[in-house]
Amino acid sequence: MGEYGVALGQRVAIIWDSSSPIEALKELVDKIQALVGADNRVSVENVNQLSQSAHKESSFDVILSGMVPGSTAQHSVEVLAEIARILKPGGCVLLKELVVTDSGNNSRIKTAAKLLTALTLSGLVEVKELQKEALTPEEAQSVQEHLGYQGNDLLIVQIEGKKPNFEVGSSSQLKLSFAKKPGASGKPSVDPATAKLWMLSANDMNDEEMDLLDSDELLDSEDLKKPNPSSLRALSCKEMGKKKACKNCTCGLAEELEQEKKSSQPKSACGNCYLGDAFRCASCPYLGMPAFKPGEKILLKENQLHDA
């Protein structure tokens, strides 16, 4: 096993974000490509476009996220869940993230403990912290530029995790025996004294020492009021703050989003399309085209026009 836990012939995904220096990203891609060999076994994905890359389940042996030197990446719950989905059973995740020592100072940035918990809840096992290191002056400047945060309570933590040796949704038959043991009766035995405690007879109803509640006294005047019909109306997708329309949407958001999609022009979501296929997302309309200069006008065929 080589550096970063990568071996020859493995499929590797490198996940980067907007804070990743381009030259450092290129160097990391070249290094990993040399370790795994040719045949396009390295995939480079932007953290914000990962869920739209349409990778199949169990696609990668190793995933490196936030490992570009100088990166101050943040991983949302959705990103961690997608990483666990596309990782092969038994595969390894190596991740770096900016953390705070005290969560009370900045709720946007997780503590190391919360990051470990988030990785575990995403479905990974054997999650452990490998090292912590202080920020370099360049990384501190990057945090200020991309996150707008200044403070002396920041660290970069490196964490490793693995996917269990089974896929999500897999099943296994349990060996259960329902045969009766010799001498065992059909019903479990009950202590008569315990059973008597739960018995209420007609004589008990007339006992002055019995404290029974009147069910009508459990309701107050607010409980008896007829609800306002407007309060029973289901909220629309927009009122609930959703950015995506629900299945079988009836509030009009689905039609509005479809119209926006038709009128929108194709654009680069990651900003690195010009570097070549090694740095393009799986859904990039420039796939298969040679690298070009930033700002250079590129003509796409009609069948290539979709969102990057």
mmCIF file of C-alpha atoms in Angstrom:
data_model
loop_
_atom_site.group_PDB
_atom_site.id
_atom_site.type_symbol
_atom_site.label_atom_id
_atom_site.label_comp_id
_atom_site.label_asym_id
_atom_site.label_seq_id
_atom_site.Cartn_x
_atom_site.Cartn_y
_atom_site.Cartn_z
ATOM 1 C CA MET A 1 0.000 0.000 0.000
ATOM 2 C CA GLY A 2 1.492 3.324 -1.109
ATOM 3 C CA GLU A 3 1.109 6.901 0.032
ATOM 4 C CA TYR A 4 -2.444 7.978 0.962
ATOM 5 C CA GLY A 5 -3.353 4.290 1.232
ATOM 6 C CA VAL A 6 -3.441 4.012 -2.576
ATOM 7 C CA ALA A 7 -2.241 0.945 -4.501
ATOM 8 C CA LEU A 8 -1.696 0.103 -8.165
ATOM 9 C CA GLY A 9 -4.904 -0.551 -10.111
ATOM 10 C CA GLN A 10 -7.270 1.060 -7.591
ATOM 11 C CA ARG A 11 -9.940 3.616 -8.506
ATOM 12 C CA VAL A 12 -9.484 6.882 -6.594
ATOM 13 C CA ALA A 13 -11.674 9.981 -6.253
ATOM 14 C CA ILE A 14 -10.099 13.327 -5.342
ATOM 15 C CA ILE A 15 -12.591 15.856 -3.972
ATOM 16 C CA TRP A 16 -11.609 19.523 -3.904
ATOM 17 C CA ASP A 17 -13.290 22.849 -3.105
ATOM 18 C CA SER A 18 -12.943 26.505 -4.087
ATOM 19 C CA SER A 19 -10.198 27.071 -1.506
ATOM 20 C CA SER A 20 -7.917 24.448 -3.097
ATOM 21 C CA PRO A 21 -4.913 26.000 -4.912
ATOM 22 C CA ILE A 22 -4.993 24.901 -8.562
ATOM 23 C CA GLU A 23 -1.281 24.087 -8.791
ATOM 24 C CA ALA A 24 -1.439 22.001 -5.591
ATOM 25 C CA LEU A 25 -4.486 20.167 -6.992
ATOM 26 C CA LYS A 26 -2.597 19.360 -10.208
ATOM 27 C CA GLU A 27 0.382 18.023 -8.248
ATOM 28 C CA LEU A 28 -1.842 15.790 -6.105
ATOM 29 C CA VAL A 29 -3.674 14.419 -9.165
ATOM 30 C CA ASP A 30 -0.366 13.649 -10.913
ATOM 31 C CA LYS A 31 0.995 11.932 -7.780
ATOM 32 C CA ILE A 32 -2.084 9.719 -7.344
ATOM 33 C CA GLN A 33 -2.188 8.951 -11.089
ATOM 34 C CA ALA A 34 1.391 7.691 -10.875
ATOM 35 C CA LEU A 35 0.491 5.433 -7.926
ATOM 36 C CA VAL A 36 -2.594 3.795 -9.467
ATOM 37 C CA GLY A 37 -1.350 3.615 -13.049
ATOM 38 C CA ALA A 38 -2.950 4.823 -16.269
ATOM 39 C CA ASP A 39 -6.403 3.958 -17.693
ATOM 40 C CA ASN A 40 -8.178 6.985 -16.138
ATOM 41 C CA ARG A 41 -8.465 5.496 -12.654
ATOM 42 C CA VAL A 42 -8.468 8.928 -10.950
ATOM 43 C CA SER A 43 -11.644 11.011 -10.838
ATOM 44 C CA VAL A 44 -11.530 14.677 -9.771
ATOM 45 C CA GLU A 45 -14.759 16.123 -8.359
ATOM 46 C CA ASN A 46 -15.768 19.479 -6.886
ATOM 47 C CA VAL A 47 -17.325 19.051 -3.424
ATOM 48 C CA ASN A 48 -20.378 21.124 -4.431
ATOM 49 C CA GLN A 49 -20.979 19.038 -7.576
ATOM 50 C CA LEU A 50 -20.346 15.572 -6.115
ATOM 51 C CA SER A 51 -24.006 14.573 -5.781
ATOM 52 C CA GLN A 52 -24.646 15.625 -9.419
ATOM 53 C CA SER A 53 -21.771 13.582 -10.849
ATOM 54 C CA ALA A 54 -23.994 10.489 -11.124
ATOM 55 C CA HIS A 55 -21.345 8.016 -9.924
ATOM 56 C CA LYS A 56 -22.675 4.510 -9.324
ATOM 57 C CA GLU A 57 -22.684 2.931 -5.882
ATOM 58 C CA SER A 58 -19.398 1.325 -4.822
ATOM 59 C CA SER A 59 -17.337 3.021 -7.551
ATOM 60 C CA PHE A 60 -14.088 3.865 -5.719
ATOM 61 C CA ASP A 61 -11.523 2.004 -3.607
ATOM 62 C CA VAL A 62 -10.129 5.201 -2.037
ATOM 63 C CA ILE A 63 -11.597 8.696 -1.659
ATOM 64 C CA LEU A 64 -9.380 11.670 -0.786
ATOM 65 C CA SER A 65 -11.356 14.740 0.272
ATOM 66 C CA GLY A 66 -9.878 18.064 1.357
ATOM 67 C CA MET A 67 -6.378 16.572 0.979
ATOM 68 C CA VAL A 68 -5.135 19.260 -1.426
ATOM 69 C CA PRO A 69 -2.427 21.234 0.434
ATOM 70 C CA GLY A 70 -3.806 24.654 1.397
ATOM 71 C CA SER A 71 -7.449 23.525 1.256
ATOM 72 C CA THR A 72 -9.861 24.531 4.044
ATOM 73 C CA ALA A 73 -12.782 22.360 2.895
ATOM 74 C CA GLN A 74 -16.018 21.832 4.845
ATOM 75 C CA HIS A 75 -18.058 18.622 4.459
ATOM 76 C CA SER A 76 -21.826 18.754 4.857
ATOM 77 C CA VAL A 77 -23.929 15.783 5.983
ATOM 78 C CA GLU A 78 -25.080 15.314 2.378
ATOM 79 C CA VAL A 79 -21.497 15.226 1.072
ATOM 80 C CA LEU A 80 -20.434 12.647 3.673
ATOM 81 C CA ALA A 81 -23.443 10.462 2.806
ATOM 82 C CA GLU A 82 -22.565 10.643 -0.913
ATOM 83 C CA ILE A 83 -18.933 9.741 -0.151
ATOM 84 C CA ALA A 84 -20.117 6.663 1.761
ATOM 85 C CA ARG A 85 -22.445 5.711 -1.113
ATOM 86 C CA ILE A 86 -19.832 5.776 -3.907
ATOM 87 C CA LEU A 87 -17.136 4.078 -1.799
ATOM 88 C CA LYS A 88 -16.674 0.332 -2.308
ATOM 89 C CA PRO A 89 -17.292 -2.024 0.649
ATOM 90 C CA GLY A 90 -14.013 -2.195 2.553
ATOM 91 C CA GLY A 91 -12.829 1.007 0.847
ATOM 92 C CA CYS A 92 -11.002 3.813 2.659
ATOM 93 C CA VAL A 93 -11.725 7.532 3.073
ATOM 94 C CA LEU A 94 -8.948 9.982 3.928
ATOM 95 C CA LEU A 95 -10.318 13.394 4.802
ATOM 96 C CA LYS A 96 -9.033 16.769 5.979
ATOM 97 C CA GLU A 97 -11.287 19.489 7.362
ATOM 98 C CA LEU A 98 -11.048 22.794 9.167
ATOM 99 C CA VAL A 99 -12.334 22.450 12.767
ATOM 100 C CA VAL A 100 -12.705 24.665 15.819
ATOM 101 C CA THR A 101 -11.604 23.837 19.345
ATOM 102 C CA ASP A 102 -14.758 25.403 20.818
ATOM 103 C CA SER A 103 -18.093 24.972 19.000
ATOM 104 C CA GLY A 104 -19.613 27.896 20.896
ATOM 105 C CA ASN A 105 -17.587 30.418 18.936
ATOM 106 C CA ASN A 106 -18.710 29.449 15.412
ATOM 107 C CA SER A 107 -21.595 27.084 14.670
ATOM 108 C CA ARG A 108 -20.714 26.939 10.933
ATOM 109 C CA ILE A 109 -17.464 25.076 11.606
ATOM 110 C CA LYS A 110 -17.583 21.689 13.373
ATOM 111 C CA THR A 111 -15.399 20.481 16.204
ATOM 112 C CA ALA A 112 -13.251 17.385 15.636
ATOM 113 C CA ALA A 113 -15.611 15.335 17.822
ATOM 114 C CA LYS A 114 -18.664 16.374 15.794
ATOM 115 C CA LEU A 115 -16.848 15.584 12.545
ATOM 116 C CA LEU A 116 -16.031 12.069 13.808
ATOM 117 C CA THR A 117 -19.701 11.608 14.759
ATOM 118 C CA ALA A 118 -20.908 12.847 11.360
ATOM 119 C CA LEU A 119 -18.640 10.377 9.549
ATOM 120 C CA THR A 120 -19.901 7.514 11.711
ATOM 121 C CA LEU A 121 -23.550 8.467 11.111
ATOM 122 C CA SER A 122 -22.903 8.549 7.351
ATOM 123 C CA GLY A 123 -22.204 4.794 7.504
ATOM 124 C CA LEU A 124 -18.424 4.579 7.917
ATOM 125 C CA VAL A 125 -16.661 2.409 10.504
ATOM 126 C CA GLU A 126 -13.251 2.443 12.186
ATOM 127 C CA VAL A 127 -13.359 6.245 12.068
ATOM 128 C CA LYS A 128 -10.289 7.688 13.772
ATOM 129 C CA GLU A 129 -8.374 10.930 13.989
ATOM 130 C CA LEU A 130 -4.876 10.686 12.522
ATOM 131 C CA GLN A 131 -3.442 14.104 13.284
ATOM 132 C CA LYS A 132 -4.135 17.771 14.006
ATOM 133 C CA GLU A 133 -2.077 20.665 12.765
ATOM 134 C CA ALA A 134 -2.131 24.434 13.070
ATOM 135 C CA LEU A 135 -3.067 26.584 10.084
ATOM 136 C CA THR A 136 -0.349 28.072 7.920
ATOM 137 C CA PRO A 137 -0.554 31.829 7.218
ATOM 138 C CA GLU A 138 -1.818 30.993 3.714
ATOM 139 C CA GLU A 139 -4.562 28.733 5.085
ATOM 140 C CA ALA A 140 -5.610 31.360 7.651
ATOM 141 C CA GLN A 141 -5.908 33.893 4.814
ATOM 142 C CA SER A 142 -7.978 31.381 2.804
ATOM 143 C CA VAL A 143 -10.357 30.882 5.751
ATOM 144 C CA GLN A 144 -10.883 34.626 6.003
ATOM 145 C CA GLU A 145 -11.542 34.925 2.261
ATOM 146 C CA HIS A 146 -13.864 31.918 1.805
ATOM 147 C CA LEU A 147 -15.542 31.614 5.221
ATOM 148 C CA GLY A 148 -15.198 35.138 6.573
ATOM 149 C CA TYR A 149 -13.861 33.842 9.891
ATOM 150 C CA GLN A 150 -10.947 35.042 11.985
ATOM 151 C CA GLY A 151 -9.787 33.406 15.193
ATOM 152 C CA ASN A 152 -7.027 31.523 16.962
ATOM 153 C CA ASP A 153 -9.203 28.473 17.714
ATOM 154 C CA LEU A 154 -8.867 26.821 14.287
ATOM 155 C CA LEU A 155 -7.059 23.598 13.393
ATOM 156 C CA ILE A 156 -6.790 21.260 10.406
ATOM 157 C CA VAL A 157 -7.701 17.678 11.369
ATOM 158 C CA GLN A 158 -7.014 14.559 9.271
ATOM 159 C CA ILE A 159 -9.402 11.624 9.697
ATOM 160 C CA GLU A 160 -9.572 8.113 8.283
ATOM 161 C CA GLY A 161 -12.625 5.917 7.927
ATOM 162 C CA LYS A 162 -13.674 2.732 6.140
ATOM 163 C CA LYS A 163 -16.854 1.407 4.600
ATOM 164 C CA PRO A 164 -18.154 -1.889 6.069
ATOM 165 C CA ASN A 165 -17.609 -5.043 4.019
ATOM 166 C CA PHE A 166 -21.238 -5.016 2.892
ATOM 167 C CA GLU A 167 -23.393 -2.717 0.795
ATOM 168 C CA VAL A 168 -26.215 -0.555 2.130
ATOM 169 C CA GLY A 169 -29.479 -2.500 1.845
ATOM 170 C CA SER A 170 -27.853 -5.945 1.769
ATOM 171 C CA SER A 171 -29.518 -8.720 3.770
ATOM 172 C CA SER A 172 -28.571 -11.994 5.431
ATOM 173 C CA GLN A 173 -30.786 -14.793 6.706
ATOM 174 C CA LEU A 174 -30.864 -15.257 10.478
ATOM 175 C CA LYS A 175 -30.757 -18.777 11.887
ATOM 176 C CA LEU A 176 -33.630 -18.887 14.387
ATOM 177 C CA SER A 177 -35.052 -21.952 16.102
ATOM 178 C CA PHE A 178 -38.699 -21.898 17.188
ATOM 179 C CA ALA A 179 -38.741 -25.488 18.504
ATOM 180 C CA LYS A 180 -40.101 -25.812 22.052
ATOM 181 C CA LYS A 181 -37.685 -26.920 24.700
ATOM 182 C CA PRO A 182 -38.531 -30.173 26.518
ATOM 183 C CA GLY A 183 -40.758 -29.521 29.532
ATOM 184 C CA ALA A 184 -41.561 -25.927 28.557
ATOM 185 C CA SER A 185 -45.243 -24.836 28.608
ATOM 186 C CA GLY A 186 -46.917 -22.803 25.891
ATOM 187 C CA LYS A 187 -47.522 -19.701 28.048
ATOM 188 C CA PRO A 188 -45.045 -17.881 30.290
ATOM 189 C CA SER A 189 -45.731 -18.118 34.002
ATOM 190 C CA VAL A 190 -47.201 -15.033 35.699
ATOM 191 C CA ASP A 191 -46.836 -14.132 39.368
ATOM 192 C CA PRO A 192 -50.419 -14.098 40.836
ATOM 193 C CA ALA A 193 -49.550 -11.160 43.084
ATOM 194 C CA THR A 194 -48.384 -9.133 40.100
ATOM 195 C CA ALA A 195 -51.490 -10.003 38.064
ATOM 196 C CA LYS A 196 -53.767 -8.909 40.920
ATOM 197 C CA LEU A 197 -52.279 -5.410 40.851
ATOM 198 C CA TRP A 198 -53.647 -4.883 37.324
ATOM 199 C CA MET A 199 -57.192 -6.148 38.011
ATOM 200 C CA LEU A 200 -60.031 -3.650 38.645
ATOM 201 C CA SER A 201 -63.401 -4.977 39.839
ATOM 202 C CA ALA A 202 -66.834 -3.357 40.284
ATOM 203 C CA ASN A 203 -66.242 -3.156 44.045
ATOM 204 C CA ASP A 204 -63.133 -1.092 43.423
ATOM 205 C CA MET A 205 -65.253 1.494 41.560
ATOM 206 C CA ASN A 206 -67.284 2.138 44.744
ATOM 207 C CA ASP A 207 -64.265 2.248 47.003
ATOM 208 C CA GLU A 208 -63.841 5.792 48.384
ATOM 209 C CA GLU A 209 -60.104 5.269 48.658
ATOM 210 C CA MET A 210 -59.806 4.692 44.894
ATOM 211 C CA ASP A 211 -58.684 7.919 43.169
ATOM 212 C CA LEU A 212 -60.159 7.826 39.633
ATOM 213 C CA LEU A 213 -59.750 10.619 37.092
ATOM 214 C CA ASP A 214 -62.681 12.119 35.204
ATOM 215 C CA SER A 215 -61.740 11.971 31.498
ATOM 216 C CA ASP A 216 -63.617 15.239 30.827
ATOM 217 C CA GLU A 217 -61.334 17.065 33.255
ATOM 218 C CA LEU A 218 -58.337 16.201 31.048
ATOM 219 C CA LEU A 219 -59.621 18.598 28.340
ATOM 220 C CA ASP A 220 -59.500 22.376 28.703
ATOM 221 C CA SER A 221 -61.343 25.067 26.732
ATOM 222 C CA GLU A 222 -58.585 25.299 24.089
ATOM 223 C CA ASP A 223 -58.915 21.585 23.318
ATOM 224 C CA LEU A 224 -62.652 21.972 22.637
ATOM 225 C CA LYS A 225 -62.256 24.819 20.126
ATOM 226 C CA LYS A 226 -62.837 24.057 16.451
ATOM 227 C CA PRO A 227 -59.552 24.482 14.525
ATOM 228 C CA ASN A 228 -59.191 27.233 11.921
ATOM 229 C CA PRO A 229 -59.341 25.653 8.429
ATOM 230 C CA SER A 230 -56.414 27.814 7.276
ATOM 231 C CA SER A 231 -54.176 26.242 9.938
ATOM 232 C CA LEU A 232 -54.905 22.789 8.501
ATOM 233 C CA ARG A 233 -53.762 23.739 4.977
ATOM 234 C CA ALA A 234 -50.553 22.069 3.878
ATOM 235 C CA LEU A 235 -47.680 24.478 3.220
ATOM 236 C CA SER A 236 -46.393 24.838 -0.335
ATOM 237 C CA CYS A 237 -42.821 23.943 -1.253
ATOM 238 C CA LYS A 238 -41.823 27.634 -1.278
ATOM 239 C CA GLU A 239 -43.432 28.313 2.125
ATOM 240 C CA MET A 240 -41.475 25.387 3.563
ATOM 241 C CA GLY A 241 -38.237 26.903 2.227
ATOM 242 C CA LYS A 242 -37.555 24.046 -0.172
ATOM 243 C CA LYS A 243 -35.334 24.575 -3.223
ATOM 244 C CA LYS A 244 -36.527 21.392 -4.932
ATOM 245 C CA ALA A 245 -40.106 20.486 -5.788
ATOM 246 C CA CYS A 246 -41.779 17.583 -4.000
ATOM 247 C CA LYS A 247 -42.833 14.449 -5.852
ATOM 248 C CA ASN A 248 -46.256 15.057 -7.448
ATOM 249 C CA CYS A 249 -45.847 18.794 -6.709
ATOM 250 C CA THR A 250 -49.123 20.758 -7.026
ATOM 251 C CA CYS A 251 -48.009 24.213 -5.845
ATOM 252 C CA GLY A 252 -46.384 25.220 -9.138
ATOM 253 C CA LEU A 253 -42.734 25.058 -8.015
ATOM 254 C CA ALA A 254 -41.971 22.096 -10.305
ATOM 255 C CA GLU A 255 -43.181 24.006 -13.384
ATOM 256 C CA GLU A 256 -41.260 27.123 -12.330
ATOM 257 C CA LEU A 257 -38.005 25.188 -11.895
ATOM 258 C CA GLU A 258 -38.504 23.418 -15.229
ATOM 259 C CA GLN A 259 -38.987 26.766 -16.978
ATOM 260 C CA GLU A 260 -35.823 28.174 -15.359
ATOM 261 C CA LYS A 261 -33.897 25.085 -16.474
ATOM 262 C CA LYS A 262 -35.021 25.540 -20.078
ATOM 263 C CA SER A 263 -34.107 29.233 -20.140
ATOM 264 C CA SER A 264 -30.725 28.885 -18.390
ATOM 265 C CA GLN A 265 -27.484 28.782 -20.375
ATOM 266 C CA PRO A 266 -24.867 26.069 -19.796
ATOM 267 C CA LYS A 267 -22.113 27.258 -17.489
ATOM 268 C CA SER A 268 -19.214 25.854 -15.514
ATOM 269 C CA ALA A 269 -20.075 25.127 -11.893
ATOM 270 C CA CYS A 270 -16.541 24.322 -10.759
ATOM 271 C CA GLY A 271 -14.542 26.855 -12.788
ATOM 272 C CA ASN A 272 -11.867 24.333 -13.829
ATOM 273 C CA CYS A 273 -13.338 23.029 -17.081
ATOM 274 C CA TYR A 274 -10.533 24.683 -19.070
ATOM 275 C CA LEU A 275 -7.859 22.509 -17.405
ATOM 276 C CA GLY A 276 -8.814 19.308 -19.233
ATOM 277 C CA ASP A 277 -10.749 16.077 -18.576
ATOM 278 C CA ALA A 278 -8.781 15.162 -15.422
ATOM 279 C CA PHE A 279 -10.229 18.221 -13.672
ATOM 280 C CA ARG A 280 -13.781 18.110 -15.078
ATOM 281 C CA CYS A 281 -16.879 16.814 -13.284
ATOM 282 C CA ALA A 282 -18.635 13.705 -14.622
ATOM 283 C CA SER A 283 -21.509 15.862 -15.931
ATOM 284 C CA CYS A 284 -19.255 18.505 -17.567
ATOM 285 C CA PRO A 285 -20.338 19.443 -21.150
ATOM 286 C CA TYR A 286 -16.653 19.879 -22.105
ATOM 287 C CA LEU A 287 -15.757 16.180 -21.504
ATOM 288 C CA GLY A 288 -13.656 14.818 -24.342
ATOM 289 C CA MET A 289 -12.549 18.246 -25.516
ATOM 290 C CA PRO A 290 -8.952 19.493 -25.243
ATOM 291 C CA ALA A 291 -7.925 22.016 -22.588
ATOM 292 C CA PHE A 292 -8.429 25.687 -23.476
ATOM 293 C CA LYS A 293 -7.554 29.109 -22.132
ATOM 294 C CA PRO A 294 -9.791 30.730 -19.450
ATOM 295 C CA GLY A 295 -12.372 32.977 -21.143
ATOM 296 C CA GLU A 296 -11.844 31.422 -24.579
ATOM 297 C CA LYS A 297 -15.128 30.974 -26.467
ATOM 298 C CA ILE A 298 -15.886 27.283 -27.012
ATOM 299 C CA LEU A 299 -18.652 26.075 -29.336
ATOM 300 C CA LEU A 300 -20.560 23.059 -28.021
ATOM 301 C CA LYS A 301 -22.647 20.692 -30.057
ATOM 302 C CA GLU A 302 -26.379 20.696 -29.381
ATOM 303 C CA ASN A 303 -26.259 17.259 -27.697
ATOM 304 C CA GLN A 304 -23.629 18.572 -25.230
ATOM 305 C CA LEU A 305 -25.738 21.444 -23.879
ATOM 306 C CA HIS A 306 -26.573 20.606 -20.281
ATOM 307 C CA ASP A 307 -25.589 22.095 -16.914
ATOM 308 C CA ALA A 308 -22.012 21.419 -15.838
#
